[in-house]
Tab-separated table of C-alpha atoms in Angstrom:
chain	number	residue	atom	x	y	z
Z	5	MET	CA	119.640	124.246	153.404
Z	6	LYS	CA	121.854	121.300	152.071
Z	7	THR	CA	125.362	121.944	150.067
Z	8	PHE	CA	126.729	119.898	147.250
Z	9	THR	CA	130.194	119.168	146.580
Z	10	ARG	CA	131.887	119.579	142.976
Z	11	ALA	CA	131.425	115.424	142.799
Z	12	GLY	CA	127.730	115.388	144.521
Z	13	LEU	CA	126.959	118.250	142.240
Z	14	ALA	CA	128.164	116.250	138.753
Z	15	VAL	CA	126.322	113.000	140.024
Z	16	LEU	CA	122.972	115.240	140.527
Z	17	VAL	CA	123.538	116.761	137.077
Z	18	ALA	CA	124.348	113.324	135.468
Z	19	LEU	CA	121.271	111.722	136.841
Z	20	VAL	CA	118.481	114.973	135.732
Z	21	LEU	CA	120.363	114.621	132.035
Z	22	THR	CA	119.784	110.909	132.335
Z	23	THR	CA	116.289	110.943	133.361
Z	24	ALA	CA	115.607	113.813	131.258
Z	25	SER	CA	117.087	112.123	128.446
Z	26	GLY	CA	114.410	109.031	128.946
Z	27	CYS	CA	111.577	111.618	128.218
Z	28	THR	CA	112.767	112.527	124.942
Z	29	PRO	CA	111.602	110.455	121.862
Z	30	ASN	CA	113.492	107.291	121.070
Z	31	LYS	CA	114.987	107.345	117.469
Z	32	GLU	CA	115.095	103.901	117.492
Z	33	LYS	CA	111.608	102.877	118.505
Z	34	GLU	CA	110.422	105.736	115.767
Z	35	ASP	CA	112.319	104.603	112.709
Z	36	LYS	CA	111.123	100.883	113.748
Z	37	LYS	CA	107.317	102.540	113.475
Z	38	ALA	CA	107.762	104.084	110.449
Z	39	SER	CA	109.121	101.037	108.812
Z	40	ASP	CA	106.422	99.001	109.508
Z	41	MET	CA	104.259	100.984	106.932
Z	42	GLN	CA	103.976	98.050	103.970
Z	43	THR	CA	106.051	99.446	100.788
Z	44	ALA	CA	104.591	98.152	97.859
Z	45	SER	CA	103.492	99.061	94.191
Z	46	GLU	CA	99.731	100.109	93.927
Z	47	ALA	CA	99.360	96.700	91.391
Z	48	ASP	CA	100.535	94.828	94.301
Z	49	ILE	CA	98.039	96.295	96.652
Z	50	THR	CA	94.936	96.411	94.392
Z	51	ARG	CA	95.833	92.722	93.545
Z	52	ARG	CA	95.258	92.059	97.317
Z	53	VAL	CA	92.380	93.951	97.585
Z	54	ASN	CA	90.830	91.778	94.836
Z	55	GLU	CA	91.925	88.634	96.261
Z	56	TYR	CA	89.860	89.596	99.592
Z	57	ALA	CA	87.059	90.541	97.673
Z	58	GLY	CA	87.035	87.059	95.635
Z	59	GLN	CA	87.323	85.318	99.291
Z	60	VAL	CA	84.011	87.301	100.271
Z	61	ALA	CA	82.134	86.198	97.194
Z	62	ALA	CA	83.241	82.344	97.563
Z	63	ALA	CA	81.945	82.755	100.914
Z	64	THR	CA	78.565	83.871	99.818
Z	65	GLY	CA	78.268	81.287	97.124
Z	66	SER	CA	78.230	84.360	94.756
Z	67	THR	CA	80.157	86.114	92.332
Z	68	LEU	CA	81.514	89.956	92.208
Z	69	ALA	CA	79.246	92.549	90.052
Z	70	ASN	CA	80.215	95.845	89.039
Z	71	PRO	CA	84.206	95.814	90.113
Z	72	ALA	CA	85.688	99.536	90.789
Z	73	THR	CA	89.010	100.175	92.840
Z	74	SER	CA	90.596	103.673	93.177
Z	75	SER	CA	93.677	104.574	94.883
Z	76	ALA	CA	93.971	107.903	97.213
Z	77	PRO	CA	96.619	109.425	99.561
Z	78	CYS	CA	96.445	108.099	103.092
Z	79	GLU	CA	97.613	109.314	106.479
Z	80	GLY	CA	99.715	106.822	107.953
Z	81	ARG	CA	99.597	105.643	111.598
Z	82	ARG	CA	102.121	108.141	113.089
Z	83	GLY	CA	100.042	110.987	111.209
Z	84	GLU	CA	102.339	110.804	108.106
Z	85	MET	CA	101.373	112.831	105.140
Z	86	ASP	CA	102.966	112.315	101.818
Z	87	GLU	CA	101.737	111.501	98.423
Z	88	SER	CA	103.155	108.452	98.313
Z	89	ILE	CA	101.689	107.257	101.547
Z	90	ARG	CA	98.419	105.504	99.764
Z	91	THR	CA	95.516	103.649	100.391
Z	92	VAL	CA	93.771	101.216	97.665
Z	93	GLN	CA	89.593	100.784	98.057
Z	94	GLY	CA	87.446	98.424	95.967
Z	95	VAL	CA	83.860	98.342	95.320
Z	96	TYR	CA	82.011	95.403	94.359
Z	97	ASN	CA	78.358	94.566	94.467
Z	98	ILE	CA	77.557	90.546	95.531
Z	99	PRO	CA	74.155	89.218	93.817
Z	100	VAL	CA	72.226	87.686	96.719
Z	101	ALA	CA	68.745	87.094	97.198
Z	102	PRO	CA	67.242	89.832	99.274
Z	103	ASP	CA	65.800	86.470	101.710
Z	104	LYS	CA	69.601	85.594	102.365
Z	105	HIS	CA	71.307	88.949	103.296
Z	106	LEU	CA	71.270	88.459	107.126
Z	107	GLU	CA	72.276	84.838	106.467
Z	108	THR	CA	74.717	85.695	103.971
Z	109	LEU	CA	76.157	88.147	106.981
Z	110	ALA	CA	76.396	85.833	109.401
Z	111	ARG	CA	78.246	83.327	107.813
Z	112	LEU	CA	80.814	85.804	106.982
Z	113	ARG	CA	80.946	86.622	110.669
Z	114	ASP	CA	81.238	83.126	111.581
Z	115	GLN	CA	84.267	82.993	109.041
Z	116	TRP	CA	85.944	86.186	109.508
Z	117	ARG	CA	86.077	85.239	113.335
Z	118	ALA	CA	87.243	81.750	112.372
Z	119	GLN	CA	89.981	83.712	110.998
Z	120	GLY	CA	90.877	85.322	113.653
Z	121	TRP	CA	89.624	88.767	111.946
Z	122	THR	CA	88.389	91.556	114.372
Z	123	ILE	CA	84.570	92.412	113.900
Z	124	THR	CA	84.313	95.968	114.424
Z	125	GLU	CA	80.539	96.587	113.165
Z	126	ASP	CA	77.820	94.068	113.279
Z	127	ARG	CA	74.552	95.002	113.207
Z	128	THR	CA	70.966	94.866	111.743
Z	129	PHE	CA	69.386	97.607	109.885
Z	130	PRO	CA	65.432	98.415	111.749
Z	131	ASN	CA	63.724	97.093	108.309
Z	132	GLY	CA	64.560	93.565	109.870
Z	133	ASN	CA	65.930	91.885	106.547
Z	134	GLU	CA	69.317	94.162	105.921
Z	135	GLY	CA	72.684	95.149	107.928
Z	136	THR	CA	75.974	95.302	107.772
Z	137	ILE	CA	79.348	93.796	109.193
Z	138	THR	CA	82.919	95.104	109.264
Z	139	ALA	CA	86.207	93.315	109.846
Z	140	LYS	CA	89.726	94.351	110.153
Z	141	THR	CA	91.693	91.508	108.722
Z	142	THR	CA	95.059	89.922	110.255
Z	143	PRO	CA	97.721	90.561	109.705
Z	144	ASP	CA	97.459	93.148	107.185
Z	145	SER	CA	95.059	95.394	108.621
Z	146	TYR	CA	92.617	95.629	105.761
Z	147	SER	CA	89.103	96.644	106.268
Z	148	LEU	CA	86.374	94.522	104.602
Z	149	THR	CA	82.561	95.878	104.910
Z	150	VAL	CA	79.615	94.114	103.797
Z	151	SER	CA	76.565	96.094	103.516
Z	152	GLY	CA	72.805	95.746	102.548
Z	153	THR	CA	71.791	98.571	99.398
Z	154	LYS	CA	69.107	99.781	97.762
Z	155	GLU	CA	69.033	97.647	95.197
Z	156	PRO	CA	67.596	94.555	97.518
Z	157	THR	CA	69.206	91.886	94.894
Z	158	ALA	CA	72.530	92.576	96.133
Z	159	LEU	CA	75.016	93.187	98.577
Z	160	LEU	CA	77.744	96.030	98.773
Z	161	LEU	CA	81.395	95.067	99.340
Z	162	LEU	CA	84.178	97.849	100.068
Z	163	VAL	CA	87.708	96.569	100.557
Z	164	HIS	CA	90.344	99.001	102.042
Z	165	SER	CA	93.694	98.551	102.025
Z	166	ALA	CA	95.690	99.429	105.511
Z	167	CYS	CA	98.170	102.770	104.353
Z	168	TYR	CA	101.322	101.505	102.557
Z	169	LYS	CA	104.506	103.492	101.187
Z	170	SER	CA	103.786	103.450	97.458
Z	171	THR	CA	106.918	102.188	95.348
Z	172	ASP	CA	105.326	103.767	91.811
Z	173	PRO	CA	107.006	107.002	90.535
Z	174	LEU	CA	104.804	110.136	91.365
């Protein structure tokens, strides 16, 4: 068995402590991740949700009908749970002739890809006349879904904001 001098043992202990400290979470990295959550008022986020809805309506050549927005608690990317961490959802109908549903979804898919957004769902329903498409925006990670509805004269549009830290008083 090898024996260590006091100096050798000190170097070994320092090496072990240095290596072990590399395995612990880096507080600076954690703080940066926590700070990359947008801080905003619900009114600002709602305005952005409505802007995305307006862009979709313009791309379809139609208007928005039955608009509704709401706010709810949201779990942050690092699992943060707090009443001040919120998301806003917008729900809208877009009047579109039944025979134009798939054509409209294809037009949206092409536009969203051209904008550099990530398409996360793109499918046609078994009836062959309807479908759904979902995209994640860049750089703000909002989620937009356009889908066929039971009412064949409209498409459903859902816009979800990314989680944000609300500046509004609780």
